[in-house]
Short mmCIF file of C-alpha atoms and ligand atoms in Angstrom, two decimals:
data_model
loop_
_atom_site.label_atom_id
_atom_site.label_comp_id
_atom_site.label_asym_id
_atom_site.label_seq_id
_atom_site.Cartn_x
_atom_site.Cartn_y
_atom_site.Cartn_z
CA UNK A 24 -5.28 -30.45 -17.42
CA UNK A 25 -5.38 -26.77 -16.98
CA UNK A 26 -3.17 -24.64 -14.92
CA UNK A 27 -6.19 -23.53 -12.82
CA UNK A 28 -6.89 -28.00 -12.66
CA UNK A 29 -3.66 -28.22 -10.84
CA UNK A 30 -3.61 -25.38 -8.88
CA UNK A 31 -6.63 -27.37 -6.80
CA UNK A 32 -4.18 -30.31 -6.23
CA UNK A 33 -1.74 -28.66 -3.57
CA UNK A 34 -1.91 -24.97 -3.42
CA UNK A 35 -3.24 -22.63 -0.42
CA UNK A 36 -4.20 -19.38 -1.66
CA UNK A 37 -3.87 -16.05 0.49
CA UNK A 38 -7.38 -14.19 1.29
CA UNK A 39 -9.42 -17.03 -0.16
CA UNK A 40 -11.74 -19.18 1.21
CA UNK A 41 -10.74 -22.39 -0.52
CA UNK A 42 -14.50 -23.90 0.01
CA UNK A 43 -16.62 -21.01 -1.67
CA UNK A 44 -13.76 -19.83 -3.92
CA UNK A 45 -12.72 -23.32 -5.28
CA UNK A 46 -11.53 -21.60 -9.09
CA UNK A 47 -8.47 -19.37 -9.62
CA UNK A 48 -7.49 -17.97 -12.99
CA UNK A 49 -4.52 -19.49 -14.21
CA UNK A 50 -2.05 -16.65 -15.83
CA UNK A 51 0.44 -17.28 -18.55
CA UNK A 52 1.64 -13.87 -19.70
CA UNK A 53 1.37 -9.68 -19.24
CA UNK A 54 2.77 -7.07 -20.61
CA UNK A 55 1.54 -3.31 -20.05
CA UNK A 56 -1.92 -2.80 -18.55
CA UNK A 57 -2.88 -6.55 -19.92
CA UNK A 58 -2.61 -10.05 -18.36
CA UNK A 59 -3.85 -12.95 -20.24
CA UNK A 60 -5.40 -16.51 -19.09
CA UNK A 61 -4.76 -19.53 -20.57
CA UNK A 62 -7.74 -19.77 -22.55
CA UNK A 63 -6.47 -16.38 -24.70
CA UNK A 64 -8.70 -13.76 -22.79
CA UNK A 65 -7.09 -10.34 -22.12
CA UNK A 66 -7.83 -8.55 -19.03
CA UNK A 67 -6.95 -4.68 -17.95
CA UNK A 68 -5.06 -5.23 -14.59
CA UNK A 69 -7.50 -2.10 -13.05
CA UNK A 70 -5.49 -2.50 -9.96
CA UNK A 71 -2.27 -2.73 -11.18
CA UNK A 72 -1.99 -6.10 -9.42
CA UNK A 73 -2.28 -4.66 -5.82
CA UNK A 74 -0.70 -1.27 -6.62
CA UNK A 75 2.52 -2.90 -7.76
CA UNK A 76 3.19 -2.66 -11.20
CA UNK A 77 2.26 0.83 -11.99
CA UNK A 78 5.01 1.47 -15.01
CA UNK A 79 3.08 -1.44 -16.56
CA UNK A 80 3.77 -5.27 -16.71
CA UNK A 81 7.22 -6.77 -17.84
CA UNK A 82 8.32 -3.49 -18.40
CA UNK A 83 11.37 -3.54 -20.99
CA UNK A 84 13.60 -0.96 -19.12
CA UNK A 85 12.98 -2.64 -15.88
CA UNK A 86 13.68 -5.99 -17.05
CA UNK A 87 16.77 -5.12 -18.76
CA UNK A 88 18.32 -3.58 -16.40
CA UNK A 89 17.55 -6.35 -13.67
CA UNK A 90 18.87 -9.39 -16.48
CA UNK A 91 21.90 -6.64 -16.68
CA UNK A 92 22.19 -6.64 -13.08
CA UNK A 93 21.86 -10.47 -12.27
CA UNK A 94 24.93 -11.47 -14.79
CA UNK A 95 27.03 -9.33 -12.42
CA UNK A 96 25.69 -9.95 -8.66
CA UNK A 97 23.04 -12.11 -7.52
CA UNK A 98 22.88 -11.64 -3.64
CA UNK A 99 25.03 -11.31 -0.79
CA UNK A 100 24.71 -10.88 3.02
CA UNK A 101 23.67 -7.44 3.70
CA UNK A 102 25.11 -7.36 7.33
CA UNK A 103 29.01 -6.65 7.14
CA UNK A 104 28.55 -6.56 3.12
CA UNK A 105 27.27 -3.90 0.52
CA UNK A 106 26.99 -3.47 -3.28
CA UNK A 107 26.54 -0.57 -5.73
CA UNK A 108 22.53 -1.38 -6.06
CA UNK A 109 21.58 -0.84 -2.89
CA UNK A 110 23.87 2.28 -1.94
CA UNK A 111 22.70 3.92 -5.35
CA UNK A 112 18.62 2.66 -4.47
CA UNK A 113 19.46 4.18 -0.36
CA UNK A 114 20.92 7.69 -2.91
CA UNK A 115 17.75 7.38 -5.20
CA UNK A 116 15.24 7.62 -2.62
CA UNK A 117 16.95 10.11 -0.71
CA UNK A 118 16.10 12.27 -3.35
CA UNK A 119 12.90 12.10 -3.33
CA UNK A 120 11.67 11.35 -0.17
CA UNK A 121 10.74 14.17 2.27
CA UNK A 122 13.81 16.18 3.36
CA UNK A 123 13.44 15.35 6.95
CA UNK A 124 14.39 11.54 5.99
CA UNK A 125 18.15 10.40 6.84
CA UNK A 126 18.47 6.57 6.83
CA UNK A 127 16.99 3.56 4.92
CA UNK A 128 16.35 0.13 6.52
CA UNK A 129 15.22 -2.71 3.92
CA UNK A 130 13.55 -5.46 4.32
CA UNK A 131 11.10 -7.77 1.82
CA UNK A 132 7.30 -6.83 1.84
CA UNK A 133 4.81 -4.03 2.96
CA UNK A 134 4.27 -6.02 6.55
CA UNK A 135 7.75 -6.32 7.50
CA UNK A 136 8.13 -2.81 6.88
CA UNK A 137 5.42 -1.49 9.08
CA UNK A 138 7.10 -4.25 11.56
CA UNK A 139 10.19 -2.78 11.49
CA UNK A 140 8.84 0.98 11.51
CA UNK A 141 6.94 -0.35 14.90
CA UNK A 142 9.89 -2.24 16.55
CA UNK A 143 12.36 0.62 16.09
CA UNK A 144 9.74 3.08 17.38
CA UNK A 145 9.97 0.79 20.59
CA UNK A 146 13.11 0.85 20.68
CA UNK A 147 13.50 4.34 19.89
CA UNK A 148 12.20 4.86 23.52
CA UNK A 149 13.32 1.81 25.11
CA UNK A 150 17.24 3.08 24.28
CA UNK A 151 16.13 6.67 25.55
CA UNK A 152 15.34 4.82 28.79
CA UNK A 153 11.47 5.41 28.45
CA UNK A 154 8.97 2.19 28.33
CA UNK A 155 6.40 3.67 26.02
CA UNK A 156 4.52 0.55 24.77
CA UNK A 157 1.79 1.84 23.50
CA UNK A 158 0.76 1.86 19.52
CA UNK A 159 -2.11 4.64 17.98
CA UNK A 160 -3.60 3.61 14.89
CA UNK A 161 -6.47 4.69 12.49
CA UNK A 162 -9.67 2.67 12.67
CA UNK A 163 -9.69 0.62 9.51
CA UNK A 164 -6.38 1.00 8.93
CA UNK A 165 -4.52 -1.84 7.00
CA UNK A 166 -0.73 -2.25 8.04
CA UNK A 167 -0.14 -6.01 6.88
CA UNK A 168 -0.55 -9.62 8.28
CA UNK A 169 2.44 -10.09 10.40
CA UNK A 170 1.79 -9.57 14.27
CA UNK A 171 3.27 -5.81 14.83
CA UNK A 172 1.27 -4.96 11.52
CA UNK A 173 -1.61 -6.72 12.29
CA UNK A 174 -1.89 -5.14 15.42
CA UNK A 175 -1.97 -1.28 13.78
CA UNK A 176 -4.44 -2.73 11.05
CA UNK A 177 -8.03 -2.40 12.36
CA UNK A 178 -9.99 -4.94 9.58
CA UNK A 179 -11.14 -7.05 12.09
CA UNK A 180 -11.77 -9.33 8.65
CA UNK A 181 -7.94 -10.08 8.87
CA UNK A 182 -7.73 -10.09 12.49
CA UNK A 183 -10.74 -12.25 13.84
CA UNK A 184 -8.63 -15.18 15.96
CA UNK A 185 -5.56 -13.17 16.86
CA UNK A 186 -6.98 -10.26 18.53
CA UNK A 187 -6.11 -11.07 22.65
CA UNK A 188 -2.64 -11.64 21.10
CA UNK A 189 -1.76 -8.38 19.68
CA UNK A 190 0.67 -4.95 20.85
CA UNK A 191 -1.54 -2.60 22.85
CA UNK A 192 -3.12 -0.20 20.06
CA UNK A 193 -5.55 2.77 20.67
CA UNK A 194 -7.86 3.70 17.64
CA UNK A 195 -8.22 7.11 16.43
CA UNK A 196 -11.49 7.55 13.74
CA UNK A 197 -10.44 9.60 10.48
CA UNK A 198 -10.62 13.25 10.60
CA UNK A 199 -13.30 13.98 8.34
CA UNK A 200 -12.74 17.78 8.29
CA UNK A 201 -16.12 18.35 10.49
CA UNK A 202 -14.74 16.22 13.43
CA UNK A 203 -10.80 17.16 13.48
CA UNK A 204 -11.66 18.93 17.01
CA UNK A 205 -13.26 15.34 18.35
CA UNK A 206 -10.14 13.36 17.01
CA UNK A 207 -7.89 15.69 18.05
CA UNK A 208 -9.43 15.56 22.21
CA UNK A 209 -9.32 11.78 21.72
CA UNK A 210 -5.96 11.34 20.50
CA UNK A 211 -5.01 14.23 23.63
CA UNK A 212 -6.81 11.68 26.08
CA UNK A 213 -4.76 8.56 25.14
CA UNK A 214 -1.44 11.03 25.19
CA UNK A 215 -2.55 11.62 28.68
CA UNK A 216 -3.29 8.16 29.81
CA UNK A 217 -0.98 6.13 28.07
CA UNK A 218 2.46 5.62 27.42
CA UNK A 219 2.70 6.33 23.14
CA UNK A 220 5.16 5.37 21.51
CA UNK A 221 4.52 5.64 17.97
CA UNK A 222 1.58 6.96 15.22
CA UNK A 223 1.14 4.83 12.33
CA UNK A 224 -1.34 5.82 9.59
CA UNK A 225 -2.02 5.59 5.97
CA UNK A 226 -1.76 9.27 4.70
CA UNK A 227 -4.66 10.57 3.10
CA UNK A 228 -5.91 7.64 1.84
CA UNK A 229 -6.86 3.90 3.49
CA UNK A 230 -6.04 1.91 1.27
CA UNK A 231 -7.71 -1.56 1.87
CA UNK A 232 -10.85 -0.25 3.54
CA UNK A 233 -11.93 0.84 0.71
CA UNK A 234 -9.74 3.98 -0.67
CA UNK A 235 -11.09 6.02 2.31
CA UNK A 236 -9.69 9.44 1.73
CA UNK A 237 -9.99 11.56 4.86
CA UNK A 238 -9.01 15.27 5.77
CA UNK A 239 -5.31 16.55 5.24
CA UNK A 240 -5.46 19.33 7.89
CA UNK A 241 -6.76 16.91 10.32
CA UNK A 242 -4.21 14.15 9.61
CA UNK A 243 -1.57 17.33 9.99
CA UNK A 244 -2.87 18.53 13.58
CA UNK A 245 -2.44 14.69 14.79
CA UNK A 246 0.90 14.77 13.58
CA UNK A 247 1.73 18.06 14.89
CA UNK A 248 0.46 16.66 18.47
CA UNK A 249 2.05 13.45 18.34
CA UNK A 250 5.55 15.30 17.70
CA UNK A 251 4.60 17.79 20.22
CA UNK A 252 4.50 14.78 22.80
CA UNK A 253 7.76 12.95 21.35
CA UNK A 254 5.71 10.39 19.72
CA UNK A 255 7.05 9.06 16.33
CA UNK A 256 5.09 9.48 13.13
CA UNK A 257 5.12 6.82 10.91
CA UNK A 258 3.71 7.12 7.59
CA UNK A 259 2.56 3.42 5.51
CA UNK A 260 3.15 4.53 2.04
CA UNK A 261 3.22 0.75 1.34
CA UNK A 262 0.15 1.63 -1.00
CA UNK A 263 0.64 5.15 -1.22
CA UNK A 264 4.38 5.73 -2.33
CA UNK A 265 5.46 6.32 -5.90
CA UNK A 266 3.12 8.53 -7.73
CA UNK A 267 -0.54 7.28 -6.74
CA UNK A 268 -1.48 10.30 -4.98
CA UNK A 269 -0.34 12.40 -8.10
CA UNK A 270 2.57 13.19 -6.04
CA UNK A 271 5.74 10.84 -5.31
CA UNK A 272 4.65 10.48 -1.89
CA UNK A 273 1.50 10.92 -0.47
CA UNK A 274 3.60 12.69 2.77
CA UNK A 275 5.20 15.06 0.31
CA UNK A 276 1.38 17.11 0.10
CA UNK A 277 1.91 17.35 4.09
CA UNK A 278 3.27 20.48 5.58
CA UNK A 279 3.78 17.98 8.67
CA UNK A 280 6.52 15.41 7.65
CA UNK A 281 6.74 11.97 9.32
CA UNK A 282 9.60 10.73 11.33
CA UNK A 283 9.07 6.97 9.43
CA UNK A 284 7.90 6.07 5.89
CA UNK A 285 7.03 2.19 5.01
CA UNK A 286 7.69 1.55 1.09
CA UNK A 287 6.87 -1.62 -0.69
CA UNK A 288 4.79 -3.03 -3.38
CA UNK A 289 5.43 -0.34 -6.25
CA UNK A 290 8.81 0.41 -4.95
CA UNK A 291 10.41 -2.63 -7.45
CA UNK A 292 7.32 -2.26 -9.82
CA UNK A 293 6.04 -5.66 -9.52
CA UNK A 294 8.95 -7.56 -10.42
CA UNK A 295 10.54 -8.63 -7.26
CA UNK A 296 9.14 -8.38 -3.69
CA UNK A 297 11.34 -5.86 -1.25
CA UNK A 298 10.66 -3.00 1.14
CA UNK A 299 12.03 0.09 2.91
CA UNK A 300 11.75 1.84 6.10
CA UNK A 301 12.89 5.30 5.87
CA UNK A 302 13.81 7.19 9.04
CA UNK A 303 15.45 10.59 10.63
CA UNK A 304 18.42 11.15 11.87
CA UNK A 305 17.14 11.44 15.41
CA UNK A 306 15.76 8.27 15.51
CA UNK A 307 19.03 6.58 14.13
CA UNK A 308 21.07 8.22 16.53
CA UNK A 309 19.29 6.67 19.15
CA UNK A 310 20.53 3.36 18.10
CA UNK A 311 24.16 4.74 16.99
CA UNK A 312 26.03 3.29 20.77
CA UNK A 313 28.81 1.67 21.47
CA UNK A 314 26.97 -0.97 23.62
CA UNK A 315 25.94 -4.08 20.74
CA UNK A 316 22.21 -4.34 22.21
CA UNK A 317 21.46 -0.95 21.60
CA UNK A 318 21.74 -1.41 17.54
CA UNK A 319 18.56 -2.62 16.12
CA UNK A 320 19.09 -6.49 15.70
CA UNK A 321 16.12 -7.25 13.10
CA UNK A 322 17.37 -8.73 9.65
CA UNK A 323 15.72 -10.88 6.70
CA UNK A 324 17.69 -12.91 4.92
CA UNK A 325 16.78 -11.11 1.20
CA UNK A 326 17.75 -7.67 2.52
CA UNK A 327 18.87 -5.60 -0.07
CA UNK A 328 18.96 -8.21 -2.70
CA UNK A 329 20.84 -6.72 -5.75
CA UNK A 330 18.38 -7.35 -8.16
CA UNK A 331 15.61 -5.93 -6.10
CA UNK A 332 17.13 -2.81 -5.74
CA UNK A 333 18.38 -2.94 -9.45
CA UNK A 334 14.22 -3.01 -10.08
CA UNK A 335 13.46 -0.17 -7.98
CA UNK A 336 16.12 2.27 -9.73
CA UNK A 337 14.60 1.26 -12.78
CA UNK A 338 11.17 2.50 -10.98
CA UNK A 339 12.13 5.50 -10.22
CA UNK A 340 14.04 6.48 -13.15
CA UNK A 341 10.72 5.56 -14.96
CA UNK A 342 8.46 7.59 -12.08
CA UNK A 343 10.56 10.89 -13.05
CA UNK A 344 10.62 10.34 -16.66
CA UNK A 345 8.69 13.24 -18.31
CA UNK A 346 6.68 10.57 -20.52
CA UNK A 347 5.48 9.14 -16.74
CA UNK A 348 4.45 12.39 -14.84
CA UNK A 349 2.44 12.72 -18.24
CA UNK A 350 0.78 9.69 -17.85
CA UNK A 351 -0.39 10.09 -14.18
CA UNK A 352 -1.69 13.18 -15.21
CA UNK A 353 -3.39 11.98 -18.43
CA UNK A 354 -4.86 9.11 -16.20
CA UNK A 355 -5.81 11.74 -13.62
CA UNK A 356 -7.98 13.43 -15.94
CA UNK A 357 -9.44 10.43 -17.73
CA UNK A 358 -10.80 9.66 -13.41
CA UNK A 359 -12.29 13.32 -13.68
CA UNK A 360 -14.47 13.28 -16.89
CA UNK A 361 -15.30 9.48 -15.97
CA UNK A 362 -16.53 10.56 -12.52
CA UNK A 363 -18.61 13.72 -14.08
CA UNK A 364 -20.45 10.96 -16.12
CA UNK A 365 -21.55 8.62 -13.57
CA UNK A 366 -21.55 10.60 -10.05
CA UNK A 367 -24.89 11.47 -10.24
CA UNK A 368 -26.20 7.78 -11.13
CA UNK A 369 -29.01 6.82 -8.50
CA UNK A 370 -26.69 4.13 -7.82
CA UNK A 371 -23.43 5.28 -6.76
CA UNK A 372 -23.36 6.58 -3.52
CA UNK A 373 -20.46 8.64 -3.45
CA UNK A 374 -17.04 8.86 -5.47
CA UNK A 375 -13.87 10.23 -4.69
CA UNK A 376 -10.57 10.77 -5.94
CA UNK A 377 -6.97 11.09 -5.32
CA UNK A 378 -4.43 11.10 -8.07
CA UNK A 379 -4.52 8.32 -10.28
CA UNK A 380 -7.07 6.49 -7.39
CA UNK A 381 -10.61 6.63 -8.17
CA UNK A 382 -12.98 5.18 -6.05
CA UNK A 383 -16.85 4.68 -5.63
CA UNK A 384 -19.44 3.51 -3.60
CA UNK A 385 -22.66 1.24 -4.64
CA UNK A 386 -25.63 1.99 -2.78
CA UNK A 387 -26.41 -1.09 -2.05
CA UNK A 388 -25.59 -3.53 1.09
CA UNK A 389 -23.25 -6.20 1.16
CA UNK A 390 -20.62 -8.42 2.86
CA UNK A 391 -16.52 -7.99 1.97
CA UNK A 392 -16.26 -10.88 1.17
CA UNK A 393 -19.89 -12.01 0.31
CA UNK A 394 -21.57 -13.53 -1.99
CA UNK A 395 -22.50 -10.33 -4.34
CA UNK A 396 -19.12 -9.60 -4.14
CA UNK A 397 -17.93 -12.97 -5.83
CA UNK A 398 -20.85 -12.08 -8.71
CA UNK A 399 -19.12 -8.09 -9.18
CA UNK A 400 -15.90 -9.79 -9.70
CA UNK A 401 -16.93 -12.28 -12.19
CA UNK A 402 -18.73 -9.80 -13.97
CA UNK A 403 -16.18 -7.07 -14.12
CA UNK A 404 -13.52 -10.63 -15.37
CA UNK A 405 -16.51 -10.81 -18.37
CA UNK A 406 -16.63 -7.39 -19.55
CA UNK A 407 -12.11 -7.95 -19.69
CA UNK A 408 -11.66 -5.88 -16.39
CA UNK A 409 -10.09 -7.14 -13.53
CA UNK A 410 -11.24 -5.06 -10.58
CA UNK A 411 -11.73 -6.06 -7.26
CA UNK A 412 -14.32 -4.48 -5.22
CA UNK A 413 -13.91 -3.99 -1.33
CA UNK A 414 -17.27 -4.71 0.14
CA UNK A 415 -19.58 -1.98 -1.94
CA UNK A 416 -16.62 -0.15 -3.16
CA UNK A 417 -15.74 -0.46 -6.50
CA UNK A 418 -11.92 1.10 -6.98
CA UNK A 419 -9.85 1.86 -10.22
CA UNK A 420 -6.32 2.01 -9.69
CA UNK A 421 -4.42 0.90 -12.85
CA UNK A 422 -0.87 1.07 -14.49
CA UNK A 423 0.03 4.81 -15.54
CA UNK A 424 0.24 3.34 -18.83
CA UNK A 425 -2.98 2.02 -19.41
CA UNK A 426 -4.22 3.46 -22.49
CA UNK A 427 -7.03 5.56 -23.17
CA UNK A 428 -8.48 2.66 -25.27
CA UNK A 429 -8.08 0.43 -22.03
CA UNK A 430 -9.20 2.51 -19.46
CA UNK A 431 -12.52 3.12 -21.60
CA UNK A 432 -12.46 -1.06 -21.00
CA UNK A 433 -12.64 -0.48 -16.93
CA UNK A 434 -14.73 2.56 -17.41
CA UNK A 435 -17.50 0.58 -19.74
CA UNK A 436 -17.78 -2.41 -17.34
CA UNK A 437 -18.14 -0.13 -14.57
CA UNK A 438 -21.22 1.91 -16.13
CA UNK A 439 -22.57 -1.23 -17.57
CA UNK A 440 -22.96 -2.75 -14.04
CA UNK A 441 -24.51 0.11 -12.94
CA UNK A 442 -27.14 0.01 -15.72
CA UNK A 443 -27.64 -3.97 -14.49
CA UNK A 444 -26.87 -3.30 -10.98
CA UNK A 445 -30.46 -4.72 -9.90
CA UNK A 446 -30.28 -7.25 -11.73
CA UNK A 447 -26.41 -8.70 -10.40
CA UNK A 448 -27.85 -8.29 -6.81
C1 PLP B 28 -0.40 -4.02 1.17
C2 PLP B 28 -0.13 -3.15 2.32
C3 PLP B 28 0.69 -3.58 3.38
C4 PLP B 28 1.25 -4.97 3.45
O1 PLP B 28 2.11 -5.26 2.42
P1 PLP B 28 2.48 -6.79 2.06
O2 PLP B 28 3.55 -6.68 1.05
O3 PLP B 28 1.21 -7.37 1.52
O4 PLP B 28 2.90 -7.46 3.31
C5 PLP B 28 0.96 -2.69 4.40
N1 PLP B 28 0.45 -1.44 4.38
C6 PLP B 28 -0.35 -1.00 3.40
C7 PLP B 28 -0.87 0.40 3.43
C8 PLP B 28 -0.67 -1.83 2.33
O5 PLP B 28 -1.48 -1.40 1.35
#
């Protein structure tokens, strides 16, 4: 029997509808930009396994330094204990985060991040003796699957059954540059009416509704206004962070900085799962009490796990390397001459492009997770690209190190649907 056989017998997928979506590809091995099945086929990991792995798979430096690292100190309780990797990690990002950013909080994936971001902007106001309980949030946004996240996130995909259970959250729609004045009035009505406590958005680009890139200057006047009413900013970099945007951060191309930034997913460059919440000093000090209750009592177990934060030096080390920053900007350019060849096809809609993240839009209609989406996927999987499309949105965002030679592999089975476009729907 096949990997992908036994998979059937007693696993639960996430995002899948088990009954239309019965087959999963069963994965033995990737290195680089490539993952390969167990029949031998090589695919181009166009997504970099959901923006993880973006120095490439089983990268060498990465993994020696973690096999290094776990000879020495496996993991220990991160309250009352610490350990060289994460005090050097907390250094590390210091460095390179905005300079506005004072303390680090970890925690284990891109939702508990955002959850922790939103619980200690409630308490941020809760231990200033204000009840300010309610959340503003981008329409569309995608913050994760646990409740606080959830909440933010406005996919109503993911959020269907739980909605009457969620935080109190009032939508803002994207500044698009030609409605910034709109936005702005509605995000000045709900500062009037309710009681904000925090701003959480994906800066300038949504990530899972489809690499929606929306105005800078727009995102920077909300800002502004939120800070101007003592609401916290909190940036989700979960997607964004480490070099996507062509920058480290997508925050660092803000003149506005945020009081919060959520890091996960490439933080440890898809080896191990962890996360970060980055705050100011502000915000810690309003915790910093002699009264016990006043601290911020949230903890998971993996906190800080040595090797985890072992990974994520190795990241960054690679993500300031001169051979890296060459890459992004090699791949940057490859997204530029690709999009001058196909923007004007009759059937793309629109592209767009941030950094290494290229994105475009069939003009055609069709479901998220329908039916024409199942057939793009399975096509792209034929042609050796693994790409997933979000609803008509068809979105390259690969390992820096994908090679000319591979991207052409992403690039080819993207223009060759187009030419058969009519015929796949
Ligand atoms: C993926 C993602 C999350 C959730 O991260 P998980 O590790 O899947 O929980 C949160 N925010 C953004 C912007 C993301 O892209």
């Amino acid at each position: 029997m096949t990997i992908a056989d036994r998979d059937k017998k007693y696993l639960w997928h996430p995002l899948t509808q088990h009954k239309t979506h019965p087959d999963m590809l069963g994965i033995t091995r990737a290195e680089g930009a490539v993952f390969i099945d167990e029949s031998g086929n090589e695919y181009v990991d166009g997504i970099a396994s959901w923006y993880t792995c973006v120095y490439g798979h089983c990268n060498p430096h990465i993994i020696s330094r973690v096999q290094e690292q776990m000879q020495q100190l496996d993991h220990v309780i991160f309250s009352g204990l610490t350990h060289e990797p994460a005090v050097r990690l907390s250094e590390m990002l210091m460095e390179i985060l905005p300079d506005n950013q004072a303390k680090i909080f970890f925690s284990d994936n891109g939702s508990t991040s955002v959850e922790v971001a939103v619980k200690m902007a409630l308490q941020y106001h809760f231990n200033r003796g204000q009840k300010r309980n309610t959340l503003v949030a981008f329409e569309n946004g995608f913050h994760g699957d646990t409740f606080g996240a959830m909440s933010v996130s406005g996919l109503s995909v993911y959020n269907g059954p739980f909605e009457d259970l969620f935080l109190e959250v009032e939508r803002l729609p994207l500044p698009t540059g030609e409605n910034n004045e709109e936005v702005l009035k509605r995000f000045e009505q709900i500062l009037k009416n309710k009681q904000v406590s925090s701003f959480i958005f994906e800066p300038l680009v949504q990530g899972a509704a489809g690499m929606i890139m929306y105005d800078k200057d727009g995102l920077e006047a909300l800002m502004s206004m939120a800070k101007e009413h003592g609401v916290i900013t909190i940036a989700d970099e979960v997607m964004t962070g480490f070099g996507k945007t062509g920058t480290n951060f997508a925050s660092d191309q803000l003149e506005v900085k945020p009081d919060m930034i959520c890091l996960s997913k490439a933080l440890t460059a898809g080896l191990l799962p962890m996360a970060a919440t980055s705050c100011t000093r502000e915000i810690y000090e309003a915790f910093y009490d002699d009264e016990i209750g006043r601290g911020f009592f949230h903890g998971h177990t993996y906190t800080a796990n040595p090797l985890a934060c072992t990974a994520a030096m190795a990241g960054i080390e690679l993500l300031l390397s001169a051979e890296m920053q060459a890459h992004i900007k090699r791949i940057e350019a490859l997204h530029r001459e690709f999009d001058q060849k196909i923007r004007n096809n009759p059937r793309v809609k629109q592209t767009r492009q941030l950094g290494v993240i290229y994105a475009l839009d069939l003009d055609v209609e069709m479901e998220r997770y329908g039916d024409l989406r199942k057939r793009l996927y399975e096509y792209f999987l034929s042609k050796g690209a693994f790409l997933r499309p979000l609803g008509n949105t068809i979105y390259i965002l690969a390992p820096y190190v994908t090679t000319n030679d591979q991207m052409n592999i992403l690039y080819d089975a993207v223009e060759s649907l187009l030419e058969e476009v009519a015929v796949v729907g």
